[in-house]
Coordinates of C-alpha atoms and ligand atoms in Angstrom, one line a residue:
M1242 CA 0.0 0.0 0.0
C1243 CA 3.1 2.1 -0.2
G1244 CA 5.1 3.0 -3.3
I1245 CA 8.7 1.9 -4.0
I1246 CA 11.1 3.1 -6.7
G1247 CA 14.8 2.4 -7.2
I1248 CA 16.9 3.6 -10.1
T1249 CA 20.6 2.9 -10.7
S1250 CA 22.2 4.4 -13.8
T1251 CA 25.6 5.1 -15.5
P1252 CA 26.7 8.8 -15.6
N1253 CA 26.3 8.5 -19.4
Y1254 CA 22.6 7.7 -19.2
S1255 CA 21.9 10.4 -16.6
P1256 CA 24.8 12.8 -16.3
E1257 CA 23.2 14.8 -13.4
G1258 CA 22.2 11.7 -11.4
V1259 CA 18.8 10.0 -11.0
A1260 CA 17.2 12.2 -8.3
K1261 CA 14.8 14.0 -10.7
L1262 CA 13.7 10.6 -12.2
V1263 CA 13.1 9.2 -8.7
V1264 CA 11.0 12.2 -7.7
R1265 CA 8.9 11.9 -10.9
A1266 CA 8.4 8.2 -10.2
L1267 CA 7.4 9.0 -6.7
L1268 CA 4.8 11.5 -7.9
R1269 CA 3.3 8.8 -10.1
L1270 CA 3.3 6.5 -7.1
E1271 CA 1.6 8.9 -4.8
Y1272 CA -1.8 7.1 -5.2
R1273 CA -0.2 4.2 -3.4
G1274 CA 0.0 6.1 -0.1
Y1275 CA 0.7 9.7 0.8
D1276 CA 1.3 10.3 4.5
S1277 CA 5.1 10.6 4.1
A1278 CA 7.9 10.3 1.6
G1279 CA 11.6 9.8 1.4
V1280 CA 14.6 9.1 -0.7
A1281 CA 18.1 7.7 -0.1
G1282 CA 21.1 7.8 -2.5
I1283 CA 24.7 6.9 -2.6
V1284 CA 26.7 10.1 -2.7
N1285 CA 30.6 10.0 -2.7
G1286 CA 30.4 6.5 -1.1
E1287 CA 28.0 7.5 1.6
I1288 CA 24.3 7.1 2.1
V1289 CA 22.3 10.4 2.1
V1290 CA 18.7 10.1 3.4
R1291 CA 16.0 12.8 3.1
K1292 CA 12.5 12.0 4.4
A1293 CA 9.5 13.6 6.2
R1294 CA 5.8 13.4 6.9
G1295 CA 3.7 15.1 4.2
K1296 CA 2.9 15.0 0.6
I1297 CA 5.6 14.1 -1.9
E1298 CA 5.6 17.4 -3.7
D1299 CA 5.9 19.5 -0.5
V1300 CA 8.4 17.2 1.2
S1301 CA 10.5 16.9 -1.9
R1302 CA 10.6 20.7 -2.4
R1303 CA 11.3 21.4 1.2
L1304 CA 14.1 18.8 1.5
G1305 CA 15.5 19.1 -2.0
F1306 CA 15.1 15.5 -3.0
D1307 CA 16.1 16.4 -6.6
K1308 CA 19.2 18.1 -5.5
I1309 CA 20.9 14.9 -4.4
R1310 CA 23.6 14.0 -6.9
S1311 CA 23.5 10.3 -7.0
Y1312 CA 23.4 7.5 -9.6
C1313 CA 21.9 4.9 -7.3
M1314 CA 18.8 5.9 -5.4
I1315 CA 15.7 4.5 -3.8
G1316 CA 12.5 6.3 -2.9
H1317 CA 9.3 5.6 -1.0
T1318 CA 5.8 7.0 -0.5
R1319 CA 4.1 5.7 2.7
W1320 CA 0.7 4.6 3.9
A1321 CA 1.3 3.9 7.5
T1322 CA 0.7 0.5 9.0
H1323 CA 3.2 0.2 11.9
G1324 CA 4.1 3.5 13.5
V1325 CA 2.1 6.7 13.0
P1326 CA 2.8 8.9 10.0
S1327 CA 5.8 11.0 11.2
D1328 CA 9.3 12.2 10.0
R1329 CA 11.0 9.4 11.9
N1330 CA 8.7 6.7 10.6
A1331 CA 9.0 7.8 7.0
H1332 CA 11.2 5.5 4.8
P1333 CA 14.1 4.8 4.0
H1334 CA 15.4 3.3 7.2
T1335 CA 19.0 2.7 7.9
D1336 CA 21.2 0.5 10.2
C1337 CA 23.4 1.8 13.0
R1338 CA 26.4 2.4 10.7
K1339 CA 24.4 3.8 7.8
W1340 CA 25.8 1.1 5.5
F1341 CA 22.3 0.2 4.2
A1342 CA 19.1 2.1 3.5
V1343 CA 15.9 0.2 2.9
V1344 CA 12.4 1.0 1.7
H1345 CA 9.6 -1.5 2.3
N1346 CA 5.9 -2.3 1.4
G1347 CA 4.1 -4.8 3.5
I1348 CA 4.1 -6.0 7.1
L1349 CA 6.8 -7.9 8.9
E1350 CA 4.9 -10.2 11.4
N1351 CA 7.9 -11.1 13.6
H1352 CA 9.4 -7.6 13.7
A1353 CA 8.9 -7.2 17.5
E1354 CA 10.8 -10.4 18.3
L1355 CA 13.6 -9.5 15.9
R1356 CA 13.8 -6.0 17.2
R1357 CA 14.2 -7.2 20.8
R1358 CA 16.9 -9.6 19.7
L1359 CA 18.8 -6.9 17.8
E1360 CA 18.4 -4.4 20.6
R1361 CA 19.9 -6.9 23.0
K1362 CA 22.9 -7.0 20.7
G1363 CA 23.3 -3.2 20.9
H1364 CA 21.4 -2.0 17.8
V1365 CA 19.8 1.3 18.2
F1366 CA 16.5 1.9 16.5
R1367 CA 15.3 5.2 15.3
S1368 CA 11.7 4.6 14.3
D1369 CA 8.6 2.7 15.4
T1370 CA 8.3 0.8 12.1
D1371 CA 8.5 -2.9 11.5
T1372 CA 10.8 -2.2 8.5
E1373 CA 13.8 -1.0 10.4
V1374 CA 14.7 -4.5 11.5
L1375 CA 15.8 -5.3 8.0
P1376 CA 18.8 -2.9 7.7
H1377 CA 19.9 -3.8 11.2
L1378 CA 19.7 -7.5 10.4
V1379 CA 21.7 -7.1 7.2
E1380 CA 24.3 -5.0 9.1
D1381 CA 24.6 -7.8 11.7
Y1382 CA 25.2 -10.4 9.0
Y1383 CA 27.5 -8.2 6.9
V1384 CA 29.8 -7.8 9.9
V1385 CA 30.3 -11.6 9.8
L1386 CA 30.0 -12.4 6.1
G1387 CA 31.5 -9.4 4.5
N1388 CA 29.2 -9.8 1.5
V1389 CA 26.0 -7.8 0.9
M1390 CA 24.0 -10.4 -1.1
S1391 CA 24.8 -13.1 1.5
A1392 CA 23.9 -10.8 4.4
F1393 CA 20.6 -9.8 2.6
E1394 CA 19.8 -13.5 2.0
K1395 CA 20.4 -14.4 5.6
A1396 CA 18.2 -11.5 6.8
L1397 CA 15.4 -12.5 4.5
G1398 CA 15.6 -16.0 5.9
L1399 CA 14.7 -14.6 9.4
I1400 CA 11.8 -12.5 8.3
R1401 CA 8.1 -13.6 8.3
G1402 CA 5.4 -11.6 6.6
S1403 CA 4.7 -9.7 3.4
Y1404 CA 7.2 -7.5 1.8
A1405 CA 8.6 -5.7 -1.3
F1406 CA 12.1 -4.4 -0.4
A1407 CA 14.6 -2.2 -2.2
M1408 CA 17.9 -1.6 -0.5
I1409 CA 21.1 0.3 -1.3
S1410 CA 24.5 -0.2 0.3
V1411 CA 27.7 1.8 0.6
H1412 CA 29.6 -1.5 0.1
E1413 CA 28.2 -2.0 -3.4
P1414 CA 27.3 1.5 -4.4
D1415 CA 25.8 0.9 -7.8
K1416 CA 23.4 -1.9 -6.8
I1417 CA 19.8 -2.0 -5.7
F1418 CA 19.0 -5.2 -3.8
F1419 CA 15.4 -6.3 -3.8
A1420 CA 13.1 -9.0 -2.6
K1421 CA 9.4 -9.7 -3.0
N1422 CA 6.9 -11.7 -1.0
K1423 CA 3.1 -11.1 -1.3
N1424 CA 3.6 -7.4 -2.3
P1425 CA 4.1 -6.3 -5.9
L1426 CA 7.5 -5.5 -7.2
V1427 CA 8.7 -5.3 -10.8
V1428 CA 12.2 -4.9 -12.4
G1429 CA 12.3 -2.4 -15.2
I1430 CA 15.0 -3.0 -17.9
G1431 CA 16.8 -0.1 -19.5
K1432 CA 19.9 0.6 -21.5
G1433 CA 22.6 2.1 -19.1
F1434 CA 20.2 1.9 -16.2
N1435 CA 17.9 -0.5 -14.4
T1436 CA 15.0 0.0 -12.0
V1437 CA 12.8 -1.6 -9.4
A1438 CA 9.3 -0.4 -8.6
S1439 CA 6.2 -1.4 -6.9
D1440 CA 4.1 -0.3 -9.9
I1441 CA 4.5 -0.3 -13.6
A1442 CA 3.1 3.2 -13.8
A1443 CA 6.1 4.6 -11.8
I1444 CA 8.6 3.6 -14.5
I1445 CA 6.6 3.8 -17.6
E1446 CA 8.4 6.9 -18.8
L1447 CA 11.8 5.0 -18.5
T1448 CA 11.0 1.6 -19.9
R1449 CA 8.2 -0.7 -20.9
R1450 CA 10.3 -3.8 -20.6
I1451 CA 9.7 -5.4 -17.3
V1452 CA 9.9 -8.6 -15.2
V1453 CA 7.1 -9.0 -12.8
L1454 CA 8.7 -10.7 -9.7
R1455 CA 7.1 -13.6 -8.1
D1456 CA 6.8 -14.4 -4.4
G1457 CA 10.1 -15.5 -2.9
W1458 CA 12.2 -13.9 -5.7
Y1459 CA 15.1 -11.6 -4.8
G1460 CA 18.3 -10.3 -6.3
Y1461 CA 19.9 -7.0 -7.4
V1462 CA 20.0 -4.6 -10.3
S1463 CA 23.0 -2.5 -11.3
P1464 CA 23.2 -0.2 -14.4
H1465 CA 24.3 -3.1 -16.6
D1466 CA 23.2 -6.3 -14.7
I1467 CA 20.1 -7.9 -13.4
V1468 CA 20.4 -10.9 -11.2
I1469 CA 17.4 -12.7 -9.8
Y1470 CA 17.1 -15.8 -7.6
D1471 CA 14.0 -17.9 -7.0
E1472 CA 12.7 -18.8 -3.5
R1473 CA 15.2 -21.7 -3.3
G1474 CA 18.1 -19.4 -4.1
E1475 CA 18.5 -20.8 -7.6
P1476 CA 19.5 -18.2 -10.3
I1477 CA 16.7 -17.4 -12.7
D1478 CA 17.0 -16.9 -16.4
W1479 CA 15.0 -13.7 -16.1
K1480 CA 15.0 -13.0 -19.9
K1481 CA 12.3 -15.6 -20.2
Y1482 CA 10.0 -13.5 -18.0
V1483 CA 10.4 -10.2 -19.8
I1484 CA 7.1 -8.6 -20.9
T1485 CA 6.5 -5.4 -22.8
V1486 CA 3.7 -3.4 -21.3
E1487 CA 1.2 -1.7 -23.6
W1488 CA 0.6 1.4 -21.4
S1489 CA 2.0 4.7 -22.5
V1490 CA 3.3 7.7 -20.5
E1491 CA 0.2 9.5 -21.5
D1492 CA -1.9 6.8 -19.8
A1493 CA -0.1 7.3 -16.6
S1494 CA -0.3 11.2 -16.5
K1495 CA -3.0 13.7 -16.0
S1496 CA -2.9 14.9 -19.6
G1497 CA -4.2 18.4 -18.7
Y1498 CA -7.0 17.2 -16.4
P1499 CA -6.9 18.7 -12.8
H1500 CA -7.2 15.2 -11.3
Y1501 CA -6.6 11.6 -12.3
M1502 CA -10.1 10.8 -11.2
L1503 CA -11.7 13.2 -13.7
K1504 CA -9.4 12.0 -16.4
E1505 CA -10.2 8.4 -15.7
I1506 CA -14.0 9.1 -15.7
M1507 CA -13.6 10.8 -19.1
E1508 CA -11.5 8.0 -20.4
Q1509 CA -14.2 5.4 -20.0
P1510 CA -15.3 5.3 -23.6
V1511 CA -11.8 4.4 -24.7
A1512 CA -11.4 2.0 -21.8
L1513 CA -14.5 0.1 -22.8
Q1514 CA -13.5 0.1 -26.4
N1515 CA -10.2 -1.4 -25.6
T1516 CA -11.7 -3.9 -23.2
L1517 CA -14.1 -5.1 -25.9
A1518 CA -11.3 -5.3 -28.5
G1519 CA -9.2 -7.4 -26.1
I1520 CA -11.9 -9.8 -25.1
R1521 CA -12.9 -10.4 -28.7
R1522 CA -9.4 -11.6 -29.6
D1523 CA -8.2 -13.6 -26.5
K1524 CA -9.2 -17.1 -25.6
A1525 CA -9.8 -16.5 -21.9
V1526 CA -13.6 -16.3 -22.2
E1527 CA -13.7 -19.7 -23.9
K1528 CA -11.6 -21.2 -21.2
A1529 CA -13.7 -19.6 -18.5
I1530 CA -16.9 -20.9 -20.1
N1531 CA -15.5 -24.4 -20.0
I1532 CA -14.8 -24.0 -16.3
L1533 CA -18.2 -22.6 -15.6
L1534 CA -20.0 -25.3 -17.6
N1535 CA -18.3 -28.0 -15.6
A1536 CA -18.8 -26.4 -12.2
E1537 CA -21.6 -27.5 -9.9
K1538 CA -21.5 -24.1 -8.1
I1539 CA -20.3 -20.7 -9.3
Y1540 CA -18.9 -18.1 -6.8
I1541 CA -17.7 -14.6 -7.4
T1542 CA -15.4 -12.9 -4.9
A1543 CA -13.8 -9.4 -4.7
A1544 CA -13.5 -6.3 -2.5
G1545 CA -14.9 -2.8 -2.7
T1546 CA -15.8 -1.7 -6.2
S1547 CA -14.8 -5.0 -7.8
Y1548 CA -17.3 -6.7 -5.5
H1549 CA -20.0 -4.5 -6.9
A1550 CA -19.0 -5.6 -10.4
G1551 CA -19.3 -9.1 -9.1
L1552 CA -22.8 -8.5 -7.8
Y1553 CA -23.7 -7.2 -11.3
Y1554 CA -22.4 -10.4 -12.8
A1555 CA -24.5 -12.5 -10.3
S1556 CA -27.7 -10.5 -11.1
L1557 CA -27.0 -10.7 -14.8
T1558 CA -26.4 -14.5 -14.8
S1559 CA -29.5 -15.1 -12.8
I1560 CA -31.5 -13.1 -15.4
L1561 CA -29.9 -14.6 -18.5
S1562 CA -29.3 -18.2 -17.4
G1563 CA -31.3 -18.7 -14.3
T1564 CA -28.1 -19.8 -12.7
L1565 CA -27.5 -18.8 -9.1
V1566 CA -24.0 -17.3 -8.6
H1567 CA -22.8 -17.0 -5.0
P1568 CA -21.2 -13.6 -4.5
F1569 CA -19.0 -13.2 -1.4
I1570 CA -16.8 -10.4 0.0
A1571 CA -13.2 -11.6 -0.3
S1572 CA -12.3 -10.8 3.3
E1573 CA -15.1 -13.0 4.5
Y1574 CA -13.9 -16.1 2.6
E1575 CA -13.7 -18.2 5.7
L1576 CA -17.6 -18.3 5.8
Y1577 CA -17.8 -19.6 2.3
V1578 CA -14.8 -21.6 1.5
K1579 CA -16.0 -24.7 3.2
T1580 CA -19.0 -24.8 0.9
I1581 CA -16.7 -24.9 -2.2
N1582 CA -16.1 -28.3 -3.7
E1583 CA -13.7 -29.8 -6.2
G1584 CA -14.5 -28.4 -9.7
D1585 CA -16.6 -25.5 -8.5
A1586 CA -15.8 -22.2 -10.2
V1587 CA -14.6 -19.1 -8.4
I1588 CA -14.5 -15.8 -10.3
A1589 CA -12.0 -13.4 -8.6
V1590 CA -12.4 -9.8 -9.7
S1591 CA -9.6 -7.4 -8.9
Q1592 CA -8.4 -4.4 -11.0
S1593 CA -5.0 -4.4 -9.4
G1594 CA -4.7 -8.2 -9.2
E1595 CA -2.9 -7.7 -5.9
T1596 CA -5.6 -7.2 -3.2
M1597 CA -4.6 -9.4 -0.4
D1598 CA -8.2 -10.3 0.7
T1599 CA -9.0 -11.5 -2.8
L1600 CA -5.7 -13.3 -3.2
N1601 CA -6.4 -15.1 0.1
A1602 CA -9.9 -16.1 -1.0
V1603 CA -8.4 -17.4 -4.3
R1604 CA -5.7 -19.5 -2.5
E1605 CA -8.2 -21.0 0.0
A1606 CA -10.7 -21.8 -2.8
K1607 CA -7.9 -23.5 -4.7
K1608 CA -7.2 -25.7 -1.7
Q1609 CA -10.8 -26.9 -1.9
G1610 CA -10.2 -27.9 -5.6
A1611 CA -12.0 -24.9 -7.2
K1612 CA -11.0 -23.6 -10.6
I1613 CA -10.3 -19.9 -10.6
I1614 CA -11.3 -17.3 -13.3
A1615 CA -9.6 -14.0 -12.7
V1616 CA -10.9 -10.6 -14.0
S1617 CA -8.1 -8.1 -13.8
N1618 CA -6.6 -5.0 -15.3
V1619 CA -3.0 -5.7 -14.5
V1620 CA -1.1 -8.3 -16.6
E1621 CA 1.0 -10.8 -14.7
S1622 CA -0.3 -9.5 -11.3
S1623 CA -0.6 -12.1 -8.5
I1624 CA -4.3 -13.0 -8.8
P1625 CA -4.1 -13.7 -12.6
R1626 CA -0.9 -15.7 -12.0
E1627 CA -2.6 -17.9 -9.5
S1628 CA -5.7 -18.4 -11.5
D1629 CA -6.6 -21.0 -14.2
T1630 CA -7.5 -18.3 -16.7
T1631 CA -7.7 -14.5 -16.7
I1632 CA -10.1 -12.2 -18.6
Y1633 CA -8.2 -8.9 -18.8
T1634 CA -9.9 -5.6 -18.8
R1635 CA -7.9 -3.0 -20.8
A1636 CA -8.7 0.2 -19.0
G1637 CA -5.1 1.4 -18.9
P1638 CA -3.5 2.3 -15.6
E1639 CA -5.9 3.7 -13.0
I1640 CA -4.1 6.1 -10.7
G1641 CA -7.0 7.8 -8.8
V1642 CA -7.7 5.9 -5.6
A1643 CA -11.4 5.7 -6.5
A1644 CA -12.0 2.9 -9.0
T1645 CA -13.9 4.4 -12.0
K1646 CA -13.0 3.2 -15.4
T1647 CA -11.9 -0.2 -14.1
F1648 CA -15.5 -0.7 -12.7
T1649 CA -17.2 -0.1 -16.0
S1650 CA -14.6 -2.2 -17.8
Q1651 CA -15.1 -5.0 -15.3
T1652 CA -18.8 -4.9 -15.7
L1653 CA -18.4 -5.0 -19.5
A1654 CA -16.1 -8.0 -19.4
L1655 CA -18.5 -9.8 -17.0
Y1656 CA -21.5 -8.9 -19.2
W1657 CA -19.6 -10.5 -22.1
L1658 CA -18.9 -13.6 -20.1
S1659 CA -22.5 -13.9 -18.8
I1660 CA -23.9 -13.8 -22.4
H1661 CA -21.5 -16.4 -23.6
Y1662 CA -22.2 -18.6 -20.7
A1663 CA -26.0 -18.3 -21.2
L1664 CA -25.5 -19.2 -24.9
A1665 CA -23.2 -22.2 -24.1
R1666 CA -25.7 -23.7 -21.6
G1667 CA -28.6 -23.1 -24.0
S1668 CA -30.4 -20.5 -21.9
I1669 CA -30.5 -18.1 -24.8
N1670 CA -30.3 -18.9 -28.5
Q1671 CA -27.9 -17.6 -31.1
S1672 CA -30.0 -14.7 -32.2
E1673 CA -30.7 -13.6 -28.6
A1674 CA -26.9 -13.7 -27.9
K1675 CA -26.2 -11.8 -31.0
E1676 CA -28.6 -9.1 -30.0
L1677 CA -27.1 -8.8 -26.5
L1678 CA -23.6 -8.7 -27.9
R1679 CA -24.7 -5.9 -30.2
E1680 CA -25.9 -4.1 -27.1
A1681 CA -22.4 -4.6 -25.5
E1682 CA -20.8 -3.0 -28.6
K1683 CA -22.8 0.1 -27.8
A1684 CA -21.3 0.5 -24.3
P1685 CA -18.5 2.9 -25.3
W1686 CA -20.9 5.1 -27.1
L1687 CA -23.5 5.0 -24.3
I1688 CA -21.0 5.9 -21.6
R1689 CA -19.7 8.8 -23.7
R1690 CA -23.2 10.1 -24.0
A1691 CA -24.0 9.5 -20.4
I1692 CA -20.9 11.5 -19.3
E1693 CA -22.0 14.4 -21.6
M1694 CA -25.5 14.3 -20.4
S1695 CA -24.8 14.1 -16.7
K1696 CA -21.6 16.1 -16.2
P1697 CA -23.2 19.6 -15.9
L1698 CA -26.0 18.3 -13.7
A1699 CA -23.6 16.4 -11.4
E1700 CA -21.6 19.6 -10.9
K1701 CA -24.7 21.7 -10.2
L1702 CA -26.2 19.1 -7.8
A1703 CA -22.9 18.7 -6.0
A1704 CA -23.0 22.3 -5.0
E1705 CA -26.5 21.8 -3.5
I1706 CA -25.9 18.7 -1.6
S1707 CA -22.3 18.9 -0.5
S1708 CA -23.3 19.8 3.1
A1709 CA -25.6 16.8 3.5
G1710 CA -24.7 14.6 6.4
S1711 CA -26.1 11.5 5.0
M1712 CA -27.9 10.1 1.9
Y1713 CA -29.4 7.0 0.4
V1714 CA -28.7 5.6 -3.1
L1715 CA -31.5 3.2 -4.0
S1716 CA -32.4 0.9 -6.8
R1717 CA -33.9 -2.5 -7.6
G1718 CA -32.8 -5.6 -9.5
I1719 CA -29.9 -5.1 -11.9
G1720 CA -29.5 -1.5 -10.7
V1721 CA -28.6 -2.4 -7.1
P1722 CA -24.9 -3.0 -7.7
V1723 CA -24.7 0.4 -9.4
A1724 CA -26.4 2.0 -6.5
M1725 CA -23.9 0.3 -4.1
E1726 CA -21.0 1.5 -6.2
G1727 CA -22.5 5.0 -6.1
A1728 CA -22.8 5.0 -2.3
L1729 CA -19.2 3.8 -2.0
K1730 CA -17.9 6.7 -4.3
I1731 CA -19.9 9.3 -2.3
K1732 CA -18.4 8.0 0.9
E1733 CA -14.8 7.6 -0.2
I1734 CA -14.5 10.7 -2.3
G1735 CA -17.3 13.1 -1.1
Y1736 CA -17.0 12.2 2.6
I1737 CA -20.7 12.0 3.0
H1738 CA -22.3 9.0 4.7
A1739 CA -24.2 7.2 1.9
E1740 CA -26.1 3.9 2.1
A1741 CA -27.3 1.8 -0.7
Y1742 CA -29.9 -1.0 -0.5
P1743 CA -32.7 -2.4 -2.6
A1744 CA -35.5 0.2 -2.5
G1745 CA -38.1 -2.3 -1.4
E1746 CA -36.3 -2.4 2.0
S1747 CA -37.1 1.2 2.8
K1748 CA -40.3 0.3 4.6
H1749 CA -38.5 -2.3 6.7
G1750 CA -36.5 0.3 8.6
P1751 CA -34.3 2.9 6.7
I1752 CA -37.3 5.2 5.9
A1753 CA -37.3 6.2 9.6
L1754 CA -34.4 8.5 8.9
I1755 CA -36.1 10.5 6.2
E1756 CA -36.8 14.1 7.0
K1757 CA -37.1 17.3 5.0
G1758 CA -34.3 17.7 2.5
F1759 CA -32.7 14.2 3.1
P1760 CA -31.2 13.4 -0.4
V1761 CA -32.3 10.1 -1.9
I1762 CA -30.8 9.1 -5.2
F1763 CA -32.7 6.6 -7.3
I1764 CA -30.9 4.5 -9.9
V1765 CA -33.8 3.6 -12.2
P1766 CA -32.9 0.9 -14.7
N1767 CA -34.8 1.1 -18.0
D1768 CA -37.3 -1.7 -17.3
P1769 CA -41.0 -1.0 -17.1
R1770 CA -41.5 -3.3 -14.1
L1771 CA -38.6 -1.8 -12.1
V1772 CA -39.7 1.8 -13.1
Y1773 CA -43.2 1.0 -11.8
L1774 CA -41.9 -0.3 -8.5
L1775 CA -39.4 2.4 -8.0
M1776 CA -42.1 5.0 -8.8
G1777 CA -43.8 3.8 -5.6
N1778 CA -40.5 4.1 -3.6
I1779 CA -39.9 7.6 -4.9
E1780 CA -43.4 8.6 -3.9
E1781 CA -43.0 7.2 -0.3
M1782 CA -39.7 9.1 0.1
K1783 CA -41.1 12.3 -1.4
S1784 CA -44.2 12.3 0.8
R1785 CA -41.8 12.2 3.9
G1786 CA -39.9 15.3 2.7
A1787 CA -36.9 13.7 1.0
L1788 CA -35.1 15.4 -1.8
T1789 CA -35.7 12.9 -4.5
I1790 CA -33.1 12.6 -7.3
G1791 CA -33.7 10.1 -10.2
V1792 CA -31.1 8.8 -12.6
L1793 CA -33.1 7.4 -15.4
S1794 CA -33.3 6.9 -19.2
E1795 CA -34.4 10.0 -21.2
N1796 CA -38.1 10.4 -21.4
T1797 CA -39.0 7.7 -18.9
C1798 CA -41.1 8.0 -15.8
R1799 CA -42.3 11.4 -16.5
E1800 CA -44.9 11.0 -13.7
C1801 CA -42.2 10.1 -11.1
K1802 CA -42.3 12.4 -8.1
L1803 CA -38.7 13.5 -8.6
D1804 CA -37.2 16.9 -7.5
I1805 CA -34.3 16.4 -9.8
R1806 CA -34.2 14.3 -13.0
I1807 CA -30.8 13.2 -14.3
E1808 CA -31.4 11.8 -17.8
T1809 CA -29.1 9.2 -19.3
P1810 CA -29.2 7.7 -22.8
Y1811 CA -31.9 5.3 -23.6
A1812 CA -30.6 1.7 -23.4
D1813 CA -31.4 -1.8 -22.4
K1814 CA -31.8 -2.2 -18.6
L1815 CA -28.9 -4.6 -18.5
L1816 CA -26.5 -1.8 -19.6
V1817 CA -27.2 0.2 -16.5
P1818 CA -23.5 0.3 -15.4
F1819 CA -22.7 2.2 -18.6
T1820 CA -25.6 4.6 -18.6
H1821 CA -26.1 5.4 -14.8
T1822 CA -22.6 5.1 -13.2
P1823 CA -21.0 8.2 -14.7
F1824 CA -23.4 10.5 -13.0
I1825 CA -22.7 9.2 -9.6
Q1826 CA -18.9 9.1 -10.3
L1827 CA -19.0 12.8 -11.3
L1828 CA -21.3 13.7 -8.4
S1829 CA -18.8 12.4 -5.9
Y1830 CA -15.9 14.0 -7.8
Y1831 CA -17.6 17.4 -7.7
I1832 CA -18.7 17.0 -4.0
A1833 CA -15.0 16.6 -3.2
I1834 CA -14.1 19.6 -5.2
N1835 CA -16.8 21.7 -3.6
K1836 CA -15.6 20.7 -0.1
G1837 CA -12.0 21.5 -1.1
Y1838 CA -10.8 17.9 -0.9
D1839 CA -8.4 16.2 -3.3
P1840 CA -10.4 13.4 -5.0
D1841 CA -7.3 11.6 -6.0
K1842 CA -6.1 11.1 -2.5
P1843 CA -9.0 10.4 -0.2
R1844 CA -8.0 10.3 3.5
N1845 CA -7.1 7.0 5.1
L1846 CA -7.2 5.1 1.7
A1847 CA -4.7 3.7 -0.6
K1848 CA -5.1 2.3 -4.1
T1849 CA -4.1 -1.3 -3.7
V1850 CA -4.7 -2.9 -0.4
T1851 CA -2.0 -5.5 0.1
V1852 CA -2.7 -6.2 3.8
E1853 CA -5.4 -8.3 5.3
Ligands
M6R1430 O1 -7.7 -3.8 -7.0 P1 -9.0 -4.3 -6.5 O2 -10.0 -4.2 -7.6 O3 -8.9 -5.7 -6.0 O4 -9.4 -3.3 -5.3 C1 -10.5 -3.6 -4.5 C2 -10.9 -2.4 -3.7 O5 -9.9 -2.2 -2.8 C3 -11.2 -1.2 -4.5 O6 -12.2 -1.4 -5.4 C4 -11.6 0.0 -3.6 O7 -12.9 -0.3 -3.0 C5 -11.7 1.3 -4.4 N1 -11.0 2.3 -3.6 C6 -13.0 1.8 -4.7 O8 -13.0 3.0 -5.3

């Protein structure tokens, strides 16, 4: 949940040193965590560390990160787990003699015990973090072994937990040592330089040739060398693992937009177009259908926004195939995993492919003999690697902490899967499938139109309701997952308490909260029966004084008792994620802007949650 960068170069590649590149990479990594930042570099044979609490831009300017003249540097942006956000807890951390500097993502489970042991030997700690045990351990072993790699290996052998480490040392001043276990880390391959990073987005301006490291792998990079060992300490022929990423620098920058979140909302037509093009040409859907057809039970698991995409899939598959899909929140896997049998199918949805809760659910389901179908936006990430097949969305990098374009891309991929599954099991015929797939082809156009239609109204409404303390987002049937996604966006970006539930539940309790002006947003799918039922729910809210806001297809439900109508393009009810989601994304974005918050960096959150 933190960001790591390490760059080592020859003076030829980067005559002034690599500090400016490190700062730029850190800025691209800020979405990973942003309570403190720091860098360390080798300068004239010594380690220079600069770090502090605060946002990268401020800390870097104040401490002059980019003034460090070094050819071998590491950097870190932190989302605190052990130790409060503070200057002393910011990474990098060093040992007593300042021979080593380390940055770390993850959690070291046995840090307290190791720290006690090291303190008994005379080591002095200068932070409250779990991370600091590593440089002291390496120092301890180096004194005996006199070799950095051997000392690093020994230290890794003592550590339990999750980690991605990057470490520099005065003893081998052009090398960055690294290790990975349960936290993402990639090696970026250059000419005259090499890099390590927690995210591809951080190094995309330097190189597109990368090796995605696997759990247990460790090694070092120097400007001309890359050495990687596997979990048994055997050298790896890493050239076999090089992939070329398709993302461009443009994809990973704001391109003139004030925030990544707005850029990513606006990019949705292209993200959907690319997702469609990708699914059409790869074989993953076919493999997934085979797994699904042979399964007695189908589960779908995920966290947060991806879980809402999973709920959409479950509703859709019930509508199209009459098949019951069991959705479960990944962190609750213990309740469900015992019901999974050999050959059952588990669909794991994760844009990052690294969410620890989802990864755990996948691992436990596999132990039960389940087949895993991943839906992910990041090639070679952990969940796809551990799955039987992966349907990739092609939304491009999503930097804003709020999932936007990845949600609509996931729902499109799952829509595609659900149609093919219904066809394969004979629940729909060829011509029905063709018709539904034609509808899917409209998704990019529909979302473009939905953005155009709802943007000005979202901005206007945000100004009116920014001061609300609470609101409801209601729907029925296929619209409920979109309502749930809307409530999550309003909470995480707009900092307004928002609750979503199927509108029929109002009378069973929640309506008690309604008083004059209480905002209730209705996601109204384009289905006469749902419109009719929701009309009643709107009426019951209106008559108790609620401010009723309806998101609905143009020219439908003219008689609905709505205070505010947000019209979206007319489309089949099953396409509700593409017609109705943009409004609520934009509303939460503009609420944040109205309140003076940064929508890209919501408090207490980080983009990829790699802890349980
Ligand atoms: O990378 P994943 O899709 O697995 O992430 C799951 C959630 O952490 C994520 O969707 C989170 O809820 C977002 N902040 C929502 O905007």
